[in-house]
GROMACS .gro file of C-alpha atoms in nm:
model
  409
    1UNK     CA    1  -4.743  -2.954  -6.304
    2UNK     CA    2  -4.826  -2.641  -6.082
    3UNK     CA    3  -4.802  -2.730  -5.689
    4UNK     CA    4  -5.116  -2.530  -5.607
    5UNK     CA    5  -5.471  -2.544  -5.660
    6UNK     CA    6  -5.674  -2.257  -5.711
    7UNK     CA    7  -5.981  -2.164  -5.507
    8UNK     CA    8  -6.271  -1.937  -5.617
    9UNK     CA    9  -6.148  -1.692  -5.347
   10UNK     CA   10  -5.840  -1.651  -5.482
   11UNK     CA   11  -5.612  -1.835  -5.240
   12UNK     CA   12  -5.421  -2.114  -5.312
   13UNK     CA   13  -5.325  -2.442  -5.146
   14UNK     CA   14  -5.043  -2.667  -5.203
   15UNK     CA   15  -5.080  -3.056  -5.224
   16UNK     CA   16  -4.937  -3.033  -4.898
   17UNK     CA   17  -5.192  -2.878  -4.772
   18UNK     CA   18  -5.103  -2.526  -4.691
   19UNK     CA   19  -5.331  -2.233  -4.814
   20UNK     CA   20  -5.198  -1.938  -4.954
   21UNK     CA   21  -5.295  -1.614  -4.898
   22UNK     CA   22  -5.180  -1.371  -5.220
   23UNK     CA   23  -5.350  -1.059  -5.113
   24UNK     CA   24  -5.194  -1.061  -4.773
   25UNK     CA   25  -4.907  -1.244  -4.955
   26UNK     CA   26  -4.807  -0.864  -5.158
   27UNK     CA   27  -4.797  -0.659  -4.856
   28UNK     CA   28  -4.589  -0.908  -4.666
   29UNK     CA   29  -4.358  -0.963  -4.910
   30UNK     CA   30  -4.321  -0.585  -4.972
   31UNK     CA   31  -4.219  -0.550  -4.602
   32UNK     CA   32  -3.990  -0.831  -4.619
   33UNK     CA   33  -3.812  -0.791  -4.944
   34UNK     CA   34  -3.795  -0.396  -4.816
   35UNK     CA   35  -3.645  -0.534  -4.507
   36UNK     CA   36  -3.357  -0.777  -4.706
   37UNK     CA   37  -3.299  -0.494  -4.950
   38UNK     CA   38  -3.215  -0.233  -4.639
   39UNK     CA   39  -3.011  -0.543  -4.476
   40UNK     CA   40  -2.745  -0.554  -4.770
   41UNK     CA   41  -2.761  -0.180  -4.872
   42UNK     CA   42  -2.664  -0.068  -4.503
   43UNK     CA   43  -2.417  -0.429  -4.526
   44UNK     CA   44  -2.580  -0.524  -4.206
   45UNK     CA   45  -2.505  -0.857  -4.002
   46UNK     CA   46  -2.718  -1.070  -3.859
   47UNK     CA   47  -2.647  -1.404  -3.707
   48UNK     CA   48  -2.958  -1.568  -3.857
   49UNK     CA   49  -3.001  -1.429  -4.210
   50UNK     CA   50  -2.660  -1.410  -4.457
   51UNK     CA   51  -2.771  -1.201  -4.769
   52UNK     CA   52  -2.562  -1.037  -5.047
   53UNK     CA   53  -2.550  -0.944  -5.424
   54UNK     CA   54  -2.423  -1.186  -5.658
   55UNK     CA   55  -2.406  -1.240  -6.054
   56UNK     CA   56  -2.484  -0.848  -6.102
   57UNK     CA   57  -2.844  -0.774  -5.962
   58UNK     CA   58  -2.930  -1.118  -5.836
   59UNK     CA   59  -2.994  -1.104  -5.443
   60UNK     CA   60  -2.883  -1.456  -5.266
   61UNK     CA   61  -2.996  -1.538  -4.932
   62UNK     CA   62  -2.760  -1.815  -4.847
   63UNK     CA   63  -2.887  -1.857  -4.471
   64UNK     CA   64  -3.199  -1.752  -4.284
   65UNK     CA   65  -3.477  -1.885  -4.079
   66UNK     CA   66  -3.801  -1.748  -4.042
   67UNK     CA   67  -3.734  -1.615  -3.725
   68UNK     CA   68  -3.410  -1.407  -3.798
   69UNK     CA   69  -3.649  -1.261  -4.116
   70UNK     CA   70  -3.926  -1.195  -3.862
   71UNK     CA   71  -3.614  -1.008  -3.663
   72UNK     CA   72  -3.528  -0.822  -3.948
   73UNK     CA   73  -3.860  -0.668  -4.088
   74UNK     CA   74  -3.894  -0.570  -3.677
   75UNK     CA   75  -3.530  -0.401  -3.757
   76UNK     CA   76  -3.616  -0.204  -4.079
   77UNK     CA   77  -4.058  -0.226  -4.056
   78UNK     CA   78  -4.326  -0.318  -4.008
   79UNK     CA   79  -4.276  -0.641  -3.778
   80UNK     CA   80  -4.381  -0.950  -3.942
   81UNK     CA   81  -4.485  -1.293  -3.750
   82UNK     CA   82  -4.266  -1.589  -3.894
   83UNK     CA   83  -4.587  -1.740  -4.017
   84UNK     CA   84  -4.634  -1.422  -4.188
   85UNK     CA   85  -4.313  -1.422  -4.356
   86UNK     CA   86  -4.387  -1.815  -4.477
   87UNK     CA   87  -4.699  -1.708  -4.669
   88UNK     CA   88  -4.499  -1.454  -4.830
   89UNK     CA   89  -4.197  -1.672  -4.896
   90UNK     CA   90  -4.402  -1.900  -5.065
   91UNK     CA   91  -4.642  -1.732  -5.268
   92UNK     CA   92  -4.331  -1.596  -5.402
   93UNK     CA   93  -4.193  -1.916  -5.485
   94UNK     CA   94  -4.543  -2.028  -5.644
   95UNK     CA   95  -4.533  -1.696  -5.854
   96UNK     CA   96  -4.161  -1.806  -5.989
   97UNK     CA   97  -4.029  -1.464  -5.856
   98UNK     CA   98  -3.795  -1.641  -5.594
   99UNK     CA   99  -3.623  -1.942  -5.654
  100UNK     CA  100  -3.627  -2.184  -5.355
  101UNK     CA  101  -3.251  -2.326  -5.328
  102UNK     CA  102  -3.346  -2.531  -5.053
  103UNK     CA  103  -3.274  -2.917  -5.129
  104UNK     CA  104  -3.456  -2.837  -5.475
  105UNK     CA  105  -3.393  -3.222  -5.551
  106UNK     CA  106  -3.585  -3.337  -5.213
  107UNK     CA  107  -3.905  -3.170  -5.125
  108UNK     CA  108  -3.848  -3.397  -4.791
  109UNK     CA  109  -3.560  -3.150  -4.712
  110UNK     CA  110  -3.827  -2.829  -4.830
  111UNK     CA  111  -4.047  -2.947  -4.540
  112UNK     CA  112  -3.767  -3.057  -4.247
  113UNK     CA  113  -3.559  -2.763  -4.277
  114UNK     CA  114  -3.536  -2.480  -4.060
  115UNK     CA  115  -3.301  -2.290  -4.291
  116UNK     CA  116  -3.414  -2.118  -4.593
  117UNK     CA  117  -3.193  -2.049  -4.877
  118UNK     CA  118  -3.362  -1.867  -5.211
  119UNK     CA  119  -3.248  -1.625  -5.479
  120UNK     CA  120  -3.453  -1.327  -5.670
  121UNK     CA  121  -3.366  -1.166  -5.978
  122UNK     CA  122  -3.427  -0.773  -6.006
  123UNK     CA  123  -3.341  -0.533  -6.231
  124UNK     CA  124  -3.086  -0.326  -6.010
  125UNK     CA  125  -2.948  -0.262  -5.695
  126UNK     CA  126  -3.147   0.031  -5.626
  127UNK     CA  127  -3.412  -0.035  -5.356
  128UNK     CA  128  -3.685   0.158  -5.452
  129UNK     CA  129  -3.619   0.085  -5.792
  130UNK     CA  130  -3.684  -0.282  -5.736
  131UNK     CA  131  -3.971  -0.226  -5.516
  132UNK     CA  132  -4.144  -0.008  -5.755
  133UNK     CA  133  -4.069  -0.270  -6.010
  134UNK     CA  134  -4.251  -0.598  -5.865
  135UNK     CA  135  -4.502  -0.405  -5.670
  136UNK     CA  136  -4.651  -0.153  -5.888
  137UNK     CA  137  -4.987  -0.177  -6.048
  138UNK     CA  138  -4.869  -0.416  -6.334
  139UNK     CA  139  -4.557  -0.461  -6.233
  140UNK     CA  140  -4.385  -0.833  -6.224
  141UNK     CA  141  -4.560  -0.959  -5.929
  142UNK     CA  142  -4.944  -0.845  -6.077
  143UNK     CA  143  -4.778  -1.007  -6.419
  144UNK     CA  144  -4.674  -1.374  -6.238
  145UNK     CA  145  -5.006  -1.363  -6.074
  146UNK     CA  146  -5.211  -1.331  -6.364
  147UNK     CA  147  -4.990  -1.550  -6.569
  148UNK     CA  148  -4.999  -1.850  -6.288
  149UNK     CA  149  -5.410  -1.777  -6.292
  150UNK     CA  150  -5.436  -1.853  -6.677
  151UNK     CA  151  -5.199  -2.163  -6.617
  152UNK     CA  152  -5.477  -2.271  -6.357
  153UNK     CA  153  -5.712  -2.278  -6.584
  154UNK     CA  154  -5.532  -2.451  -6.890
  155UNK     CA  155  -5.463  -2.884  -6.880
  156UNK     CA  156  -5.153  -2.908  -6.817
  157UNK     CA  157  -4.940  -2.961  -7.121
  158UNK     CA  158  -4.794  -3.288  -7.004
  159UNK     CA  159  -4.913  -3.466  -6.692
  160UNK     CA  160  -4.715  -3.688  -6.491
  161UNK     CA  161  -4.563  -3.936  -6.738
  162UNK     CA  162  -4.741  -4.227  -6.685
  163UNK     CA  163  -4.805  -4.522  -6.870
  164UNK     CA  164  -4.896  -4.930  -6.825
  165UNK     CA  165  -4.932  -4.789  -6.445
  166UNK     CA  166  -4.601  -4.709  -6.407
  167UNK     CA  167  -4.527  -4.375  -6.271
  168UNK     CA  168  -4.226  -4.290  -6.468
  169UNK     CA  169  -4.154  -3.939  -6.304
  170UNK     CA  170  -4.143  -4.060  -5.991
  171UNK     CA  171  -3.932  -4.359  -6.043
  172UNK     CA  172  -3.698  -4.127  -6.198
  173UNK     CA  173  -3.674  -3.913  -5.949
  174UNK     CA  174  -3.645  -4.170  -5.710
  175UNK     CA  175  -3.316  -4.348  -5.923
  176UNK     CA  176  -3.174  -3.992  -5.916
  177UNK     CA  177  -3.163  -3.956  -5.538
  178UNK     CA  178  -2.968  -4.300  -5.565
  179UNK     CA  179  -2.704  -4.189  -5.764
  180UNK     CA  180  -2.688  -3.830  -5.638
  181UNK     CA  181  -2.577  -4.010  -5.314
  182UNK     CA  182  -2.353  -4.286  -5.476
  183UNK     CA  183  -2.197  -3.974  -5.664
  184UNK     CA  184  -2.148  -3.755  -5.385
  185UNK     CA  185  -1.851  -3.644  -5.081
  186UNK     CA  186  -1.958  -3.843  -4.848
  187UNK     CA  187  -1.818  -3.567  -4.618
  188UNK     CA  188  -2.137  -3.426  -4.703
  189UNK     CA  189  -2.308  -3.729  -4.485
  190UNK     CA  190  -2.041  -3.776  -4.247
  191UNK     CA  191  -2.238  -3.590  -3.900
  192UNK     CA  192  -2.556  -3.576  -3.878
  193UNK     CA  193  -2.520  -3.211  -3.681
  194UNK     CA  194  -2.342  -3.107  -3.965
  195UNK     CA  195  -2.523  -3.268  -4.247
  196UNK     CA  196  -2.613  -3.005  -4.530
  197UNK     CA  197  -2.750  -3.069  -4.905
  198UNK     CA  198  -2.512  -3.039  -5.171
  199UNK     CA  199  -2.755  -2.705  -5.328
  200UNK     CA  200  -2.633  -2.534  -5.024
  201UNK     CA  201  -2.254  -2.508  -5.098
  202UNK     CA  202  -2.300  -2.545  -5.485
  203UNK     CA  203  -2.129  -2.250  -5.670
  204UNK     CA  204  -2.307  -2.239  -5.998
  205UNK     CA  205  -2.004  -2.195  -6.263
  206UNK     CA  206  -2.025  -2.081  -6.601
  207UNK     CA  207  -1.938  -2.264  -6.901
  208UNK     CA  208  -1.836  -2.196  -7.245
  209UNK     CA  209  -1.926  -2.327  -7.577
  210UNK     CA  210  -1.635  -2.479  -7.781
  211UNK     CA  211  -1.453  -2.426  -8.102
  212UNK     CA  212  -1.178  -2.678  -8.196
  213UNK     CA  213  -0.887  -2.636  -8.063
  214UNK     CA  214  -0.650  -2.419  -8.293
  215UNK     CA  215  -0.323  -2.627  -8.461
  216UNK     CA  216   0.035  -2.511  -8.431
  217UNK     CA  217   0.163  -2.424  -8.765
  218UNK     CA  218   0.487  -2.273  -8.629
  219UNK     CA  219   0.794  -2.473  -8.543
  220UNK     CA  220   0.785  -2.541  -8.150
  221UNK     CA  221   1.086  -2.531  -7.897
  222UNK     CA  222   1.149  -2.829  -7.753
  223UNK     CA  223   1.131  -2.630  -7.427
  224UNK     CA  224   0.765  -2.512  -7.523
  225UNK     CA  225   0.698  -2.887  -7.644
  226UNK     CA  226   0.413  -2.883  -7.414
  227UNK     CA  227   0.223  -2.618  -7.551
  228UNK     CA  228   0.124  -2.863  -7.833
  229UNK     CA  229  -0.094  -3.060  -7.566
  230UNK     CA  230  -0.268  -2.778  -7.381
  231UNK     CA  231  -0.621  -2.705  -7.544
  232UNK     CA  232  -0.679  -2.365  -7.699
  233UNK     CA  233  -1.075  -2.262  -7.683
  234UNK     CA  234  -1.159  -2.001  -7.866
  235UNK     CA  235  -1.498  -1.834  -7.681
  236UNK     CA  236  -1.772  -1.866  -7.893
  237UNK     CA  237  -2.056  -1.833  -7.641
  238UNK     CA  238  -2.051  -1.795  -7.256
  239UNK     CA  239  -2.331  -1.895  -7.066
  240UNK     CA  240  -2.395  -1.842  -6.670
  241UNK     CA  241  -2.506  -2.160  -6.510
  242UNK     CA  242  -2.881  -2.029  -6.517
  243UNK     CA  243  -2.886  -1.897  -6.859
  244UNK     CA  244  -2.775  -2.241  -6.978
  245UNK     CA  245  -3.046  -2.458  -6.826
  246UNK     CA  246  -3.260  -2.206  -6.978
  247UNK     CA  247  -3.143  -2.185  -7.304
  248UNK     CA  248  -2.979  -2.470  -7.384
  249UNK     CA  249  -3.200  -2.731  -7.216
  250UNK     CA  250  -3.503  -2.573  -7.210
  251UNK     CA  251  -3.517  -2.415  -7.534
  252UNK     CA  252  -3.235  -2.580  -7.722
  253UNK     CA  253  -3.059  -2.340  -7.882
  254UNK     CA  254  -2.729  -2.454  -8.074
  255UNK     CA  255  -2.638  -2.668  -8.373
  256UNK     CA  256  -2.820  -2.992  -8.217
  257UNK     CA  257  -3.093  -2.790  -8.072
  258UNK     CA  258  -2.974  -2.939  -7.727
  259UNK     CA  259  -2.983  -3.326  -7.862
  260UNK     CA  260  -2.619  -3.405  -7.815
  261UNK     CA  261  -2.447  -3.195  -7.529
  262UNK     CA  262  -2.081  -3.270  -7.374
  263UNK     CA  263  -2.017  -3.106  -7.071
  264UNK     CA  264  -1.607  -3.166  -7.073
  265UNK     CA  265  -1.346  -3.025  -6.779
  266UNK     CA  266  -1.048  -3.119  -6.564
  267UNK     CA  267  -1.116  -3.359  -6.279
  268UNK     CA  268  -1.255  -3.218  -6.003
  269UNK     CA  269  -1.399  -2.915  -6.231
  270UNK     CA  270  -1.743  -3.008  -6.102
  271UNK     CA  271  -1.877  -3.201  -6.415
  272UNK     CA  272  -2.091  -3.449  -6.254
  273UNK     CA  273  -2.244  -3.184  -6.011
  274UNK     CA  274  -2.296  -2.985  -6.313
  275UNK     CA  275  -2.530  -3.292  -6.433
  276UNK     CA  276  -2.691  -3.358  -6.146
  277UNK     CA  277  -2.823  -2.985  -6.142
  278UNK     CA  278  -2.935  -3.076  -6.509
  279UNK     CA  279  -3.170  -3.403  -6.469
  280UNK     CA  280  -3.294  -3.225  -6.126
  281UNK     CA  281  -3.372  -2.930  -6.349
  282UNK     CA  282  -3.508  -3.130  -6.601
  283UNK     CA  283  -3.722  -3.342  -6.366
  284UNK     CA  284  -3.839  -3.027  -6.163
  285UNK     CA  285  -3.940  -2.862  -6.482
  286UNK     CA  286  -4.118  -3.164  -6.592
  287UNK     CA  287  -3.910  -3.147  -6.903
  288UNK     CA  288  -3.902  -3.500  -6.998
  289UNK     CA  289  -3.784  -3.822  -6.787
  290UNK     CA  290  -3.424  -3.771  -6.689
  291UNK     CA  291  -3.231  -4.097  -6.668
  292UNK     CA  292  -2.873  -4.098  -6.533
  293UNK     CA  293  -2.598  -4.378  -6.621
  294UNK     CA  294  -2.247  -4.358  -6.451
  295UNK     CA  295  -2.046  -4.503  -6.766
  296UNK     CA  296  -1.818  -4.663  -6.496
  297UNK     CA  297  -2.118  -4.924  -6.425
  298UNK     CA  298  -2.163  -5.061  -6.794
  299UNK     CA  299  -1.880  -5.299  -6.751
  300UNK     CA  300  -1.890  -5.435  -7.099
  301UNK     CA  301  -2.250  -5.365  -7.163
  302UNK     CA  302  -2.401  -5.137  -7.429
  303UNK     CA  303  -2.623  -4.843  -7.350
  304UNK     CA  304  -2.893  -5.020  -7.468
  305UNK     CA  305  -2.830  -5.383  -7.257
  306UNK     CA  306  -2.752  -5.184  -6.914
  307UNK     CA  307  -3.151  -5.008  -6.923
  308UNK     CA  308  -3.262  -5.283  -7.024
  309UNK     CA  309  -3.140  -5.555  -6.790
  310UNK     CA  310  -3.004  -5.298  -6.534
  311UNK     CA  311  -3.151  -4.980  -6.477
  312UNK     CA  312  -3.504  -5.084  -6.596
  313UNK     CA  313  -3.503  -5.401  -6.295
  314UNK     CA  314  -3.339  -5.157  -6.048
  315UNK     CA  315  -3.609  -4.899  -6.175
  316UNK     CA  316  -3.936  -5.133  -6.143
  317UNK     CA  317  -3.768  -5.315  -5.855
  318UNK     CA  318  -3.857  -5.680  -6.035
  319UNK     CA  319  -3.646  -5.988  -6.031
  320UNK     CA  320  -3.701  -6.044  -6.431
  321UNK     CA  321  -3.834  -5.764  -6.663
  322UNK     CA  322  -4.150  -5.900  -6.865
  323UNK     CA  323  -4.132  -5.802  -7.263
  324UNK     CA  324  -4.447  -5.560  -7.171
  325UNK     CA  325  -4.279  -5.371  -6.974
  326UNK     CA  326  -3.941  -5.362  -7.236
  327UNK     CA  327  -4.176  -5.220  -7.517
  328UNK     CA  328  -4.338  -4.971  -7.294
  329UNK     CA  329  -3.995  -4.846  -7.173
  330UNK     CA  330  -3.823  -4.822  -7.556
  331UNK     CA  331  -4.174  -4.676  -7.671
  332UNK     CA  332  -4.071  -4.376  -7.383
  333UNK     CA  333  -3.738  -4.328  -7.601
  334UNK     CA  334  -3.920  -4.328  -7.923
  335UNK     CA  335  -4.173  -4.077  -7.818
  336UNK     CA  336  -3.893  -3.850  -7.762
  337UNK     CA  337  -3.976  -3.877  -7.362
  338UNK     CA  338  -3.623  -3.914  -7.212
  339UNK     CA  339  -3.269  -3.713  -7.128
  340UNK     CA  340  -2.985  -3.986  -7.093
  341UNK     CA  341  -2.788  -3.783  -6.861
  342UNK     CA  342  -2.453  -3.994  -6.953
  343UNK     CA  343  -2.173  -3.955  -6.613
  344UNK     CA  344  -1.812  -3.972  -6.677
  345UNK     CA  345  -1.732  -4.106  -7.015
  346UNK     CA  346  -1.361  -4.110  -6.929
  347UNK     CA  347  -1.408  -4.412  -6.670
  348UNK     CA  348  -1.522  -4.680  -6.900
  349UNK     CA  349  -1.354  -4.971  -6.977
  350UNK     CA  350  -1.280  -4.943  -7.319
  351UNK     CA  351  -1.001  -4.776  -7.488
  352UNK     CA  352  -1.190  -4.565  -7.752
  353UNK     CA  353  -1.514  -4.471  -7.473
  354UNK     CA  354  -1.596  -4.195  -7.722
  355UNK     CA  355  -1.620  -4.400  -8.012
  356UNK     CA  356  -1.817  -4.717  -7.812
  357UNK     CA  357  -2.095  -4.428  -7.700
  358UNK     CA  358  -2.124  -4.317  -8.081
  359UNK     CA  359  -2.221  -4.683  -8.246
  360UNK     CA  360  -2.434  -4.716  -7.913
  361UNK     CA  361  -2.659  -4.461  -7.984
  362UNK     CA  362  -2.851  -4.635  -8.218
  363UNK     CA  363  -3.235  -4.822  -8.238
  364UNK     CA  364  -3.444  -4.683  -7.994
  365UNK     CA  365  -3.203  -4.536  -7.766
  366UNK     CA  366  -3.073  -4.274  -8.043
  367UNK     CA  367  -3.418  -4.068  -7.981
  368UNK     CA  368  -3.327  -3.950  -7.608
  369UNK     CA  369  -3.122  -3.613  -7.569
  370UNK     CA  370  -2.801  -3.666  -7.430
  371UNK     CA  371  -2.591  -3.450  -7.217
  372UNK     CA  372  -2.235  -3.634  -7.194
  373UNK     CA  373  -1.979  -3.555  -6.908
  374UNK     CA  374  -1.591  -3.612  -6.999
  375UNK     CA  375  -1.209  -3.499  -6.867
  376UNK     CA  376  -1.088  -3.289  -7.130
  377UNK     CA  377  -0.808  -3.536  -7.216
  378UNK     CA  378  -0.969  -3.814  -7.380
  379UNK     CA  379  -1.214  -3.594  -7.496
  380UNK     CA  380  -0.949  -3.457  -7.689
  381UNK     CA  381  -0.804  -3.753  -7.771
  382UNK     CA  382  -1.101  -3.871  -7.976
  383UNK     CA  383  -1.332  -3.568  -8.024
  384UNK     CA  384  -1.391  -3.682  -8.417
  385UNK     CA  385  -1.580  -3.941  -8.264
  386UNK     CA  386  -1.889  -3.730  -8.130
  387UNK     CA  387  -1.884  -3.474  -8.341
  388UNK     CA  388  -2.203  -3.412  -8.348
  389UNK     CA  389  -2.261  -3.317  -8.011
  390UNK     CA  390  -2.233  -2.919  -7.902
  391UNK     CA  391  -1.911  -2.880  -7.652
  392UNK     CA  392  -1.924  -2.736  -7.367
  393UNK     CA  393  -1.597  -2.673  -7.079
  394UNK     CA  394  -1.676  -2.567  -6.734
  395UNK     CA  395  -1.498  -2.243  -6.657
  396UNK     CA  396  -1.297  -2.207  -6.284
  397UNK     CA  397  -1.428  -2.040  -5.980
  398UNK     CA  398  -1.409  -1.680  -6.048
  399UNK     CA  399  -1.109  -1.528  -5.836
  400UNK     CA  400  -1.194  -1.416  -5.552
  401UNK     CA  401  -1.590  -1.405  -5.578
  402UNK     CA  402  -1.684  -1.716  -5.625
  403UNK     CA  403  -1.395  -1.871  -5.456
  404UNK     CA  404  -1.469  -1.697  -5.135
  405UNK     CA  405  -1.818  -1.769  -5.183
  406UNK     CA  406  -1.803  -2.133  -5.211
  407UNK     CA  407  -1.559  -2.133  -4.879
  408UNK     CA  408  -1.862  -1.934  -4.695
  409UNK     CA  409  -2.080  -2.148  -4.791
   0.00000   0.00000   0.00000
């Protein structure tokens, strides 16, 4: 669903309330994108805006406030008001030129925050070159426009999933924020001074779609003995973080066409953060209904038993779950309505978790899409039994990009 309604003068306003102003929305955010642009060509500094390329010809802005923006289109030109530099901010965000990276998973912490974080994709590093290109006649911002006017006018493909009353996007979202906080550092909550979302430090890392690992034919030195238990990956397609949720969730490219993911990696690789970005992505995007289940908490239980008797009462916040309310919830499965985001398969209680997830995707549950997290140990030690799911290993921080980035941030 679009955040905006359209007016016959052309403006917008968001649910919120805020109007948009998209004619005085170009020229500000020509002065203010000139302004950024100047800031990391000349490698300026600036105590209230942080901005630099990353990932090729994508320009980050990892800290900034309105009024450090304002300071900096008064630096480079024209001098813009900070309520100026809003409008602008956010008509590019409605046009999906910018991505907002603030707290994407809480529009509470869009509102609160002083601090703006947000990301744009050109097509070089060239100033004028990427100037030319969103603000020419026809260029990308006359293209979003008239593409987010046409939207306007269409029904939305899917409204908010509801059904029997039950706003099932919402309680999703809402079970989410749960277990993004059960599943988080809780250095992260620690000060309240200090407090910062998780988006803000998140390094996005790429990952890489696996092959089987490769067996020794040749005899083995005892001395090289361990070779035999490090996995070999051959690369058979990289994706950046962003080209993944694009591809492979969105679109579902691959053998599954993205029905049975595994995210696998070391501990500590960032495999549960990695999900987290996916259901928020998926909710955002209004995908389907993401529903997350930290394997740990089955305790016994199938897939099946723990939404059922679990998640679902937790979900509806009920003491007993009527049979109504059972059939609506399987009938969400059935109509192909949910992603069982499926959190660290390695911390079950069961010595074959692999194989236990396999015969539990069955009945109703089987028509979700699953994306699957896993240590790369006992996925290897019983890959056979998901074989039908695509593989993918989160790579390391790049050395020393993204390692210094993630220590700035």
């Amino acid at each position: 669903m679009e955040n905006f309604f359209l007016f016959d003068d052309g403006t917008y306003m968001e649910r919120k309330g805020r109007n948009l102003s998209y004619d005085a929305g170009r020229k500000q955010a020509k002065i203010l994108l000139c302004a950024l642009l100047s800031f990391v060509e000349n490698s300026g500094e600036s105590k209230d805006c942080k901005a630099d390329w990353q990932a090729g010809t994508e320009l980050w802005v990892t800290h900034s406030t309105l009024e450090g923006l304002a300071e900096l289109t008064k630096r480079y030109n024209d001098s813009l008001e900070p309520e100026a530099i809003r409008n602008a901010l956010n008509c590019l965000i409605s046009l999906k030129i910018l991505q907002d990276k603030r707290g994407q998973t809480n529009a509470k912490t869009r509102t609160n925050s002083k601090i703006w974080l947000f990301a744009l994709k050109f097509p070089s590093i060239d100033k004028e070159e990427n100037l030319n290109w969103l603000f020419k006649q026809g260029g990308e911002w006359d293209k979003c426009r008239e593409a987010q006017k046409n939207n306007s006018a269409k029904v939305p493909k899917t409204a908010k999933e509801k059904s029997q009353g039950v706003d099932w996007q919402e309680i999703c979202g809402t079970m989410l924020e749960k277990h993004k906080r059960l599943t988080t550092n809780e250095l992260l909550f620690a000060d309240d001074e200090m407090k910062f979302e998780l988006e803000e430090i998140h390094v996005p890392l790429a990952l890489v779609e696996r092959n089987k690992p490769k067996k020794f034919s040749e005899d083995i030195s005892p001395e090289q003995g361990s070779r035999l238990y490090e996995p070999s990956y051959e690369e058979k397609q990289r994706f950046e973080h962003q080209a993944f949720l694009e591809q492979v969730i969105n679109d579902g490219v691959g053998k599954t066409q993205g029905h049975r993911i595994a995210l696998i990696g070391e501990p500590g690789a960032g495999k549960t953060t990695q999900l987290q970005t996916i259901a928020f992505w998926i909710l955002k995007n209004n995908l389907s209904l993401p529903i997350w289940i930290s394997l740990a908490d089955l305790q016994g239980k199938s897939v099946e038993n723990y939404l059922l008797q679990d998640w679902l009462k937790n979900a509806l916040e009920v003491v007993r779950v009527t049979e109504q309310q059972e059939n609506t919830f399987a009938d969400l499965f059935k109509n192909n309505r949910v992603w069982l985001l499926l959190d660290a398969a390695d911390e079950m209680s069961s010595l074959q978790p692999l194989t236990d997830i396999s015969q539990q995707l069955t009945g109703w549950v089987k028509n979700a899409r699953v994306v699957l997290t896993c240590r790369v140990n006992v996925w290897e030690a019983n890959a056979n039994a998901l074989e039908n799911f695509e593989t993918y290993r989160l790579l390391n921080f790049e050395y020393p990009q993204q390692v210094q980035e993630f220590i700035g941030r």
